[in-house]
Amino acid sequence: MRQVWIPKAGPPEVLELREARDPIPKHGELRIRVAAAGVNFADLMGRMGMYPDLPPMPVVPGYEVAGRVDAVGDGVESDWVGRDVLALTRFGGYSDAVCVPEAQVSTRPEGFSAEEAAAIPVNYLTAWQLLFVMGSLHPGETVLVHSAGGGVGIAAIQLAKHFGARVFGTASAGKHDRLKALGVDACIDYTREDFETRVRELTHGRGVELVLDAVGGPSFKKSYRSLAPTGRLGMFGLSAAATGKKRSLLRALGPVLQTFNLRFAPRGLMDANKGVFGVNVGHLWDETDRVNAWMERLLALAEQGVVKPIVDRTFPLERAAEAHHYLQDRKNFGKVLLTA
Ligand SMILES: NC(=O)c1ccc[n+]([C@@H]2O[C@H](COP(=O)([O-])OP(=O)(O)OC[C@H]3O[C@@H](n4cnc5c(N)ncnc54)[C@H](OP(=O)(O)O)[C@@H]3O)[C@@H](O)[C@H]2O)c1
């Protein structure tokens, strides 16, 4: 098999394609011949040495794949073999073959390509948890989605619009027309305008009921201030710390300190009637039943045409470095994938 490794922290060019023997599925596992693997922002942070969840280097990153099952381990029904599937991988997804516990594998929805299927797990599970599990979004409420043109952003827009919410999105200006076509009610070019001021204008001073923020740094505070009474802030990332393509602790220090020094005092939350919460889907490996139940709902919505991943670009495994550049240069509208 072929795999993309991060041998050491650095710019995208550190990524290395290596050959290895095919893995043998252990008890309870299936082996997937990977057709497409998701590229996530966490992979970029991991490559820069700024993602504490990544196992020690050298490591094969990758949280999600789609492909066909070609072997099963003990304890797994043989009728999985030959089935088209998608799966969450606890790293190792940047490969053309990977073994995954059965509980993390689902059958690919009818009519979906492998590329579309690989774009579902991380983005849509994250959006689901943010919007409905923890964000308690209700029809008629307004949600502000940061990085609206990204993988999680588009997933959140599709789900929130389907459930009858109003959506504001921040993104660079070149993405606004495509966001409006997805039903976004107001687009904010965060590079030119202050999103907090714009939210106040758009809501006549009231604020929004929910904000999804993975930008972090100064953004969390501003997002919190953009909440209406009873509003909730969902924090789930720190893109602002990715200030270059190599690890620079000095450059990242500002956003990191601004994020981790943030205090939400109980008294302030009570008096303002606001809530804050955090999401990290990558820390829910022991909550398989719950995550699988969310996945089932998402796959049903995929069959109905509600969940419709937008695949922006695919790069072959050997061009993984270009995929990282593309995402980090903010060029993507939707999902970036590696193909085997
Ligand atoms: N906690 C979790 O479970 C979880 C799961 C998935 C993702 N996340 C987080 O969610 C965020 C989005 O992830 P994603 O994989 O869907 O990526 P993405 O949003 O598809 O790609 C990055 C996009 O983010 C925007 N962006 C904002 N600040 C940026 C910065 N400093 N550097 C580069 N791009 C920036 C850019 O678009 P514009 O400039 O047009 O806005 C860019 O196109 C990341 O912070 C990621 O770590 C968290």
CSV table of C-alpha atoms and ligand atoms in Angstrom, one decimal:
chain,number,residue,atom,x,y,z
A,1,MET,CA,0.0,0.0,0.0
A,2,ARG,CA,1.0,3.7,-0.3
A,3,GLN,CA,0.7,6.1,2.6
A,4,VAL,CA,1.5,9.7,3.2
A,5,TRP,CA,3.6,10.3,6.3
A,6,ILE,CA,4.4,13.4,8.3
A,7,PRO,CA,8.0,12.5,9.2
A,8,LYS,CA,8.7,15.8,11.1
A,9,ALA,CA,7.0,19.1,11.7
A,10,GLY,CA,7.3,21.6,8.9
A,11,PRO,CA,5.7,23.1,5.7
A,12,PRO,CA,3.6,21.0,3.4
A,13,GLU,CA,6.7,19.7,1.6
A,14,VAL,CA,7.7,17.5,4.5
A,15,LEU,CA,4.9,15.1,3.6
A,16,GLU,CA,6.3,11.9,2.2
A,17,LEU,CA,4.8,9.1,0.2
A,18,ARG,CA,6.0,5.7,1.3
A,19,GLU,CA,5.2,2.1,0.3
A,20,ALA,CA,4.4,-0.5,2.9
A,21,ARG,CA,2.9,-4.0,3.2
A,22,ASP,CA,-0.9,-4.1,3.2
A,23,PRO,CA,-2.3,-4.0,6.8
A,24,ILE,CA,-4.0,-7.2,8.1
A,25,PRO,CA,-7.4,-6.5,9.8
A,26,LYS,CA,-7.3,-7.5,13.5
A,27,HIS,CA,-10.3,-8.9,15.5
A,28,GLY,CA,-13.3,-6.6,14.9
A,29,GLU,CA,-11.7,-4.7,12.1
A,30,LEU,CA,-12.3,-4.4,8.3
A,31,ARG,CA,-9.8,-3.4,5.7
A,32,ILE,CA,-10.9,-0.6,3.3
A,33,ARG,CA,-9.3,-0.1,-0.1
A,34,VAL,CA,-9.4,3.7,0.0
A,35,ALA,CA,-10.7,5.6,-2.9
A,36,ALA,CA,-10.8,9.0,-1.2
A,37,ALA,CA,-9.5,10.4,2.1
A,38,GLY,CA,-10.6,13.7,3.7
A,39,VAL,CA,-8.1,16.5,4.3
A,40,ASN,CA,-8.9,18.4,7.4
A,41,PHE,CA,-7.6,21.6,9.0
A,42,ALA,CA,-6.4,19.5,11.9
A,43,ASP,CA,-4.0,17.7,9.6
A,44,LEU,CA,-2.4,21.0,8.7
A,45,MET,CA,-2.0,21.9,12.4
A,46,GLY,CA,-0.6,18.4,13.0
A,47,ARG,CA,1.9,18.8,10.2
A,48,MET,CA,3.1,22.0,11.7
A,49,GLY,CA,3.5,20.3,15.1
A,50,MET,CA,0.7,22.3,16.6
A,51,TYR,CA,-1.9,19.7,17.2
A,52,PRO,CA,-1.5,17.9,20.5
A,53,ASP,CA,-3.9,15.0,19.5
A,54,LEU,CA,-1.6,13.8,16.7
A,55,PRO,CA,0.5,10.7,17.8
A,56,PRO,CA,4.2,11.3,17.8
A,57,MET,CA,5.9,11.6,14.4
A,58,PRO,CA,6.5,9.9,12.0
A,59,VAL,CA,2.8,9.4,11.6
A,60,VAL,CA,0.2,8.9,8.9
A,61,PRO,CA,-2.5,11.5,9.4
A,62,GLY,CA,-6.1,11.3,8.3
A,63,TYR,CA,-9.5,11.1,10.0
A,64,GLU,CA,-11.8,9.8,7.3
A,65,VAL,CA,-12.0,7.7,4.2
A,66,ALA,CA,-14.3,6.1,1.7
A,67,GLY,CA,-13.7,3.1,-0.4
A,68,ARG,CA,-14.5,-0.7,-0.7
A,69,VAL,CA,-14.0,-3.3,2.0
A,70,ASP,CA,-11.7,-6.1,0.8
A,71,ALA,CA,-11.0,-8.1,3.9
A,72,VAL,CA,-12.4,-8.6,7.4
A,73,GLY,CA,-10.8,-9.7,10.7
A,74,ASP,CA,-12.2,-12.3,13.2
A,75,GLY,CA,-15.6,-11.5,14.6
A,76,VAL,CA,-16.7,-9.4,11.5
A,77,GLU,CA,-19.4,-10.8,9.1
A,78,SER,CA,-17.8,-11.6,5.7
A,79,ASP,CA,-20.7,-10.0,3.9
A,80,TRP,CA,-18.9,-6.6,4.4
A,81,VAL,CA,-16.5,-7.7,1.8
A,82,GLY,CA,-17.2,-5.9,-1.5
A,83,ARG,CA,-19.3,-3.2,0.2
A,84,ASP,CA,-18.8,0.5,-0.6
A,85,VAL,CA,-18.3,2.3,2.7
A,86,LEU,CA,-17.2,5.4,4.5
A,87,ALA,CA,-15.4,5.5,7.8
A,88,LEU,CA,-13.8,7.5,10.6
A,89,THR,CA,-10.2,6.6,11.0
A,90,ARG,CA,-8.2,7.4,14.1
A,91,PHE,CA,-5.4,8.7,12.0
A,92,GLY,CA,-3.9,6.7,9.1
A,93,GLY,CA,-6.5,7.8,6.5
A,94,TYR,CA,-3.9,9.2,4.1
A,95,SER,CA,-3.4,5.7,2.7
A,96,ASP,CA,-4.7,3.5,-0.1
A,97,ALA,CA,-5.6,0.8,2.4
A,98,VAL,CA,-6.5,1.1,6.1
A,99,CYS,CA,-8.0,-1.1,8.8
A,100,VAL,CA,-10.8,0.3,10.9
A,101,PRO,CA,-12.9,-1.0,13.7
A,102,GLU,CA,-16.3,-2.1,12.4
A,103,ALA,CA,-18.1,0.4,14.7
A,104,GLN,CA,-16.5,3.3,12.7
A,105,VAL,CA,-17.7,2.1,9.3
A,106,SER,CA,-21.0,2.9,7.5
A,107,THR,CA,-22.4,1.8,4.2
A,108,ARG,CA,-22.1,4.5,1.5
A,109,PRO,CA,-25.4,6.3,0.8
A,110,GLU,CA,-27.1,5.4,-2.5
A,111,GLY,CA,-25.9,7.6,-5.4
A,112,PHE,CA,-22.9,9.0,-3.6
A,113,SER,CA,-19.4,8.9,-5.1
A,114,ALA,CA,-16.5,7.8,-2.9
A,115,GLU,CA,-15.3,11.5,-2.9
A,116,GLU,CA,-18.7,12.8,-1.7
A,117,ALA,CA,-18.8,10.0,0.9
A,118,ALA,CA,-15.4,10.8,2.3
A,119,ALA,CA,-16.4,14.4,2.7
A,120,ILE,CA,-19.2,13.4,5.2
A,121,PRO,CA,-17.8,12.1,8.5
A,122,VAL,CA,-15.7,14.8,10.1
A,123,ASN,CA,-17.5,17.9,8.6
A,124,TYR,CA,-21.1,16.8,9.1
A,125,LEU,CA,-20.6,15.1,12.5
A,126,THR,CA,-18.9,18.3,13.8
A,127,ALA,CA,-21.7,20.5,12.4
A,128,TRP,CA,-24.4,18.2,13.8
A,129,GLN,CA,-22.9,18.2,17.3
A,130,LEU,CA,-22.4,22.0,17.2
A,131,LEU,CA,-25.9,22.8,15.9
A,132,PHE,CA,-28.2,20.3,17.5
A,133,VAL,CA,-26.5,18.3,20.2
A,134,MET,CA,-24.9,21.2,22.0
A,135,GLY,CA,-26.1,24.3,20.2
A,136,SER,CA,-29.9,23.5,20.6
A,137,LEU,CA,-30.7,25.3,17.3
A,138,HIS,CA,-34.4,26.0,16.8
A,139,PRO,CA,-36.2,26.9,13.6
A,140,GLY,CA,-36.3,30.7,13.2
A,141,GLU,CA,-33.2,31.3,15.2
A,142,THR,CA,-30.1,32.9,13.6
A,143,VAL,CA,-26.7,31.2,13.5
A,144,LEU,CA,-23.5,32.9,12.6
A,145,VAL,CA,-21.1,30.4,10.9
A,146,HIS,CA,-17.4,31.4,10.7
A,147,SER,CA,-15.3,30.0,7.8
A,148,ALA,CA,-18.7,29.4,6.1
A,149,GLY,CA,-17.1,28.4,2.8
A,150,GLY,CA,-15.0,25.6,4.5
A,151,GLY,CA,-15.9,21.9,5.0
A,152,VAL,CA,-17.6,22.3,8.4
A,153,GLY,CA,-19.1,25.7,7.3
A,154,ILE,CA,-20.9,24.3,4.3
A,155,ALA,CA,-22.1,21.3,6.3
A,156,ALA,CA,-23.5,23.6,9.0
A,157,ILE,CA,-25.2,25.8,6.4
A,158,GLN,CA,-27.0,22.9,4.7
A,159,LEU,CA,-28.2,21.4,8.0
A,160,ALA,CA,-29.2,24.8,9.6
A,161,LYS,CA,-31.1,25.9,6.5
A,162,HIS,CA,-32.9,22.5,6.3
A,163,PHE,CA,-34.0,22.9,9.9
A,164,GLY,CA,-35.4,26.4,9.2
A,165,ALA,CA,-32.7,28.6,10.7
A,166,ARG,CA,-31.4,31.9,9.4
A,167,VAL,CA,-27.7,31.8,8.6
A,168,PHE,CA,-25.0,34.5,8.5
A,169,GLY,CA,-21.6,33.4,7.3
A,170,THR,CA,-18.1,34.9,7.4
A,171,ALA,CA,-15.8,34.2,4.5
A,172,SER,CA,-13.5,35.9,2.1
A,173,ALA,CA,-15.4,37.9,-0.6
A,174,GLY,CA,-14.7,35.5,-3.5
A,175,LYS,CA,-16.9,32.9,-1.8
A,176,HIS,CA,-20.0,35.0,-1.2
A,177,ASP,CA,-21.9,34.3,-4.4
A,178,ARG,CA,-21.6,30.6,-3.8
A,179,LEU,CA,-22.6,30.9,-0.2
A,180,LYS,CA,-25.7,32.9,-1.2
A,181,ALA,CA,-26.6,30.1,-3.7
A,182,LEU,CA,-26.5,27.8,-0.7
A,183,GLY,CA,-29.1,29.9,1.0
A,184,VAL,CA,-26.9,32.0,3.3
A,185,ASP,CA,-28.9,35.0,4.3
A,186,ALA,CA,-26.0,37.4,4.9
A,187,CYS,CA,-22.3,37.1,4.0
A,188,ILE,CA,-19.7,39.0,5.9
A,189,ASP,CA,-16.2,39.6,4.5
A,190,TYR,CA,-14.3,39.3,7.7
A,191,THR,CA,-11.1,40.5,6.0
A,192,ARG,CA,-12.6,43.9,5.3
A,193,GLU,CA,-15.4,44.5,7.8
A,194,ASP,CA,-15.8,43.9,11.5
A,195,PHE,CA,-18.1,41.0,11.9
A,196,GLU,CA,-19.3,42.0,15.3
A,197,THR,CA,-20.5,45.4,14.0
A,198,ARG,CA,-22.1,43.8,11.0
A,199,VAL,CA,-24.0,41.3,13.1
A,200,ARG,CA,-25.3,44.1,15.2
A,201,GLU,CA,-26.5,46.0,12.1
A,202,LEU,CA,-28.1,42.9,10.6
A,203,THR,CA,-30.0,42.1,13.8
A,204,HIS,CA,-30.8,45.7,14.8
A,205,GLY,CA,-28.6,45.5,17.8
A,206,ARG,CA,-30.0,42.2,19.1
A,207,GLY,CA,-27.3,39.6,18.1
A,208,VAL,CA,-27.6,36.0,17.0
A,209,GLU,CA,-28.7,32.9,18.9
A,210,LEU,CA,-25.8,30.7,18.0
A,211,VAL,CA,-22.2,31.2,16.7
A,212,LEU,CA,-20.0,28.5,15.4
A,213,ASP,CA,-16.4,29.6,15.8
A,214,ALA,CA,-13.2,27.7,15.0
A,215,VAL,CA,-11.2,30.8,14.3
A,216,GLY,CA,-10.3,31.4,17.9
A,217,GLY,CA,-8.0,34.0,19.2
A,218,PRO,CA,-9.8,37.4,19.4
A,219,SER,CA,-12.7,35.9,17.5
A,220,PHE,CA,-14.2,34.0,20.5
A,221,LYS,CA,-14.6,37.2,22.5
A,222,LYS,CA,-16.2,39.0,19.5
A,223,SER,CA,-18.5,36.1,18.8
A,224,TYR,CA,-19.6,36.0,22.4
A,225,ARG,CA,-20.4,39.7,22.2
A,226,SER,CA,-22.4,39.0,19.1
A,227,LEU,CA,-24.9,36.8,20.9
A,228,ALA,CA,-28.4,37.8,21.7
A,229,PRO,CA,-29.8,36.9,25.2
A,230,THR,CA,-30.1,33.1,25.4
A,231,GLY,CA,-27.4,32.9,22.7
A,232,ARG,CA,-24.8,30.1,22.7
A,233,LEU,CA,-21.2,30.2,21.5
A,234,GLY,CA,-19.8,26.9,20.1
A,235,MET,CA,-15.9,26.9,20.1
A,236,PHE,CA,-14.3,24.1,18.1
A,237,GLY,CA,-10.9,25.2,16.7
A,238,LEU,CA,-8.1,27.6,16.5
A,239,SER,CA,-7.4,28.4,12.8
A,240,ALA,CA,-6.0,31.8,13.9
A,241,ALA,CA,-3.0,30.0,15.3
A,242,ALA,CA,-2.1,28.8,11.7
A,243,THR,CA,-0.3,32.0,10.9
A,244,GLY,CA,2.2,30.5,8.5
A,245,LYS,CA,2.9,27.1,7.1
A,246,LYS,CA,5.7,26.2,9.5
A,247,ARG,CA,5.4,26.0,13.2
A,248,SER,CA,6.1,29.4,14.7
A,249,LEU,CA,5.4,29.3,18.4
A,250,LEU,CA,6.1,33.1,18.5
A,251,ARG,CA,3.5,33.9,15.8
A,252,ALA,CA,1.0,31.5,17.2
A,253,LEU,CA,1.5,32.8,20.8
A,254,GLY,CA,-0.9,35.8,20.4
A,255,PRO,CA,-4.0,33.8,19.2
A,256,VAL,CA,-3.2,30.9,21.6
A,257,LEU,CA,-2.9,33.2,24.6
A,258,GLN,CA,-6.0,35.2,23.6
A,259,THR,CA,-7.9,31.9,23.4
A,260,PHE,CA,-6.6,30.2,26.5
A,261,ASN,CA,-6.7,33.3,28.8
A,262,LEU,CA,-10.3,33.8,27.9
A,263,ARG,CA,-12.5,33.7,31.0
A,264,PHE,CA,-16.3,33.3,31.0
A,265,ALA,CA,-17.3,34.2,34.5
A,266,PRO,CA,-20.4,32.3,35.9
A,267,ARG,CA,-21.9,35.6,37.1
A,268,GLY,CA,-21.4,37.2,33.6
A,269,LEU,CA,-23.0,34.2,31.9
A,270,MET,CA,-25.9,34.2,34.2
A,271,ASP,CA,-26.5,37.9,34.0
A,272,ALA,CA,-26.2,37.9,30.2
A,273,ASN,CA,-28.2,34.7,29.7
A,274,LYS,CA,-25.5,33.3,27.4
A,275,GLY,CA,-23.9,30.0,27.1
A,276,VAL,CA,-20.5,28.8,25.8
A,277,PHE,CA,-19.5,25.2,24.9
A,278,GLY,CA,-16.7,23.4,23.2
A,279,VAL,CA,-16.7,20.6,20.6
A,280,ASN,CA,-13.9,18.1,19.7
A,281,VAL,CA,-15.3,15.2,17.7
A,282,GLY,CA,-11.9,13.6,17.9
A,283,HIS,CA,-12.3,13.1,21.6
A,284,LEU,CA,-15.5,11.1,21.3
A,285,TRP,CA,-14.0,7.7,20.4
A,286,ASP,CA,-15.5,6.2,23.6
A,287,GLU,CA,-19.0,7.5,22.7
A,288,THR,CA,-19.4,5.2,19.7
A,289,ASP,CA,-23.2,4.6,20.1
A,290,ARG,CA,-23.9,8.3,20.3
A,291,VAL,CA,-21.7,9.2,17.3
A,292,ASN,CA,-23.1,6.4,15.3
A,293,ALA,CA,-26.7,7.6,16.0
A,294,TRP,CA,-25.7,11.0,14.7
A,295,MET,CA,-24.1,9.4,11.6
A,296,GLU,CA,-27.3,7.4,11.0
A,297,ARG,CA,-29.3,10.6,11.0
A,298,LEU,CA,-26.8,12.3,8.6
A,299,LEU,CA,-26.8,9.3,6.2
A,300,ALA,CA,-30.6,9.4,6.1
A,301,LEU,CA,-30.4,13.1,5.3
A,302,ALA,CA,-27.9,12.3,2.6
A,303,GLU,CA,-30.4,9.9,1.0
A,304,GLN,CA,-32.9,12.8,1.1
A,305,GLY,CA,-30.5,15.1,-0.6
A,306,VAL,CA,-30.1,17.4,2.4
A,307,VAL,CA,-26.6,16.4,3.2
A,308,LYS,CA,-24.8,17.1,-0.1
A,309,PRO,CA,-21.1,17.6,0.4
A,310,ILE,CA,-19.4,20.0,-2.0
A,311,VAL,CA,-16.1,18.5,-3.1
A,312,ASP,CA,-13.9,21.4,-4.2
A,313,ARG,CA,-10.7,19.6,-5.3
A,314,THR,CA,-9.1,16.2,-5.2
A,315,PHE,CA,-5.4,15.6,-5.3
A,316,PRO,CA,-3.7,12.2,-5.7
A,317,LEU,CA,-1.9,10.9,-2.6
A,318,GLU,CA,1.5,11.8,-4.0
A,319,ARG,CA,0.4,15.5,-4.2
A,320,ALA,CA,-0.7,15.7,-0.6
A,321,ALA,CA,1.5,18.8,-0.1
A,322,GLU,CA,-0.5,20.7,-2.8
A,323,ALA,CA,-3.7,19.8,-1.0
A,324,HIS,CA,-2.3,21.2,2.3
A,325,HIS,CA,-1.2,24.4,0.5
A,326,TYR,CA,-4.6,24.8,-1.1
A,327,LEU,CA,-6.5,24.6,2.2
A,328,GLN,CA,-4.0,26.7,4.1
A,329,ASP,CA,-4.1,29.4,1.3
A,330,ARG,CA,-7.9,29.6,2.0
A,331,LYS,CA,-8.6,28.7,-1.6
A,332,ASN,CA,-11.1,25.9,-0.9
A,333,PHE,CA,-14.8,26.2,-1.2
A,334,GLY,CA,-16.0,22.9,0.4
A,335,LYS,CA,-14.0,19.8,0.8
A,336,VAL,CA,-10.4,18.9,-0.2
A,337,LEU,CA,-9.7,15.2,-0.6
A,338,LEU,CA,-6.8,12.9,-1.5
A,339,THR,CA,-7.5,10.1,-4.0
A,340,ALA,CA,-5.7,6.8,-4.1
B,1,LIG,N1,-13.3,20.4,17.1
B,1,LIG,C1,-13.6,19.6,16.1
B,1,LIG,O1,-14.2,18.5,16.3
B,1,LIG,C2,-13.4,20.0,14.7
B,1,LIG,C3,-13.7,19.2,13.6
B,1,LIG,C4,-13.5,19.7,12.3
B,1,LIG,C5,-12.9,20.9,12.1
B,1,LIG,N2,-12.6,21.7,13.2
B,1,LIG,C6,-12.0,23.0,13.0
B,1,LIG,O2,-12.8,23.8,12.2
B,1,LIG,C7,-12.1,24.7,11.4
B,1,LIG,C8,-12.4,24.4,9.9
B,1,LIG,O3,-12.0,23.1,9.5
B,1,LIG,P1,-12.2,22.6,8.1
B,1,LIG,O4,-11.4,21.3,8.0
B,1,LIG,O5,-13.6,22.6,7.7
B,1,LIG,O6,-11.4,23.6,7.2
B,1,LIG,P2,-12.0,24.6,6.1
B,1,LIG,O7,-12.9,25.5,6.8
B,1,LIG,O8,-12.5,23.8,5.0
B,1,LIG,O9,-10.7,25.3,5.5
B,1,LIG,C9,-10.1,26.4,5.9
B,1,LIG,C10,-10.9,27.7,5.6
B,1,LIG,O10,-11.0,28.4,6.8
B,1,LIG,C11,-10.9,29.8,6.6
B,1,LIG,N3,-9.9,30.4,7.5
B,1,LIG,C12,-10.2,31.2,8.5
B,1,LIG,N4,-9.0,31.5,9.2
B,1,LIG,C13,-8.0,30.8,8.6
B,1,LIG,C14,-6.6,30.7,8.8
B,1,LIG,N5,-6.0,31.4,9.8
B,1,LIG,N6,-5.9,30.0,8.0
B,1,LIG,C15,-6.4,29.3,7.0
B,1,LIG,N7,-7.8,29.4,6.7
B,1,LIG,C16,-8.6,30.1,7.5
B,1,LIG,C17,-10.5,30.0,5.1
B,1,LIG,O11,-11.6,30.5,4.4
B,1,LIG,P3,-12.1,32.0,4.5
B,1,LIG,O12,-10.9,32.8,4.6
B,1,LIG,O13,-12.8,32.2,3.2
B,1,LIG,O14,-13.0,32.1,5.6
B,1,LIG,C18,-10.2,28.6,4.6
B,1,LIG,O15,-10.6,28.3,3.3
B,1,LIG,C19,-10.6,24.4,11.7
B,1,LIG,O16,-10.2,25.3,12.7
B,1,LIG,C20,-10.6,23.0,12.3
B,1,LIG,O17,-9.6,22.7,13.2
B,1,LIG,C21,-12.8,21.2,14.4
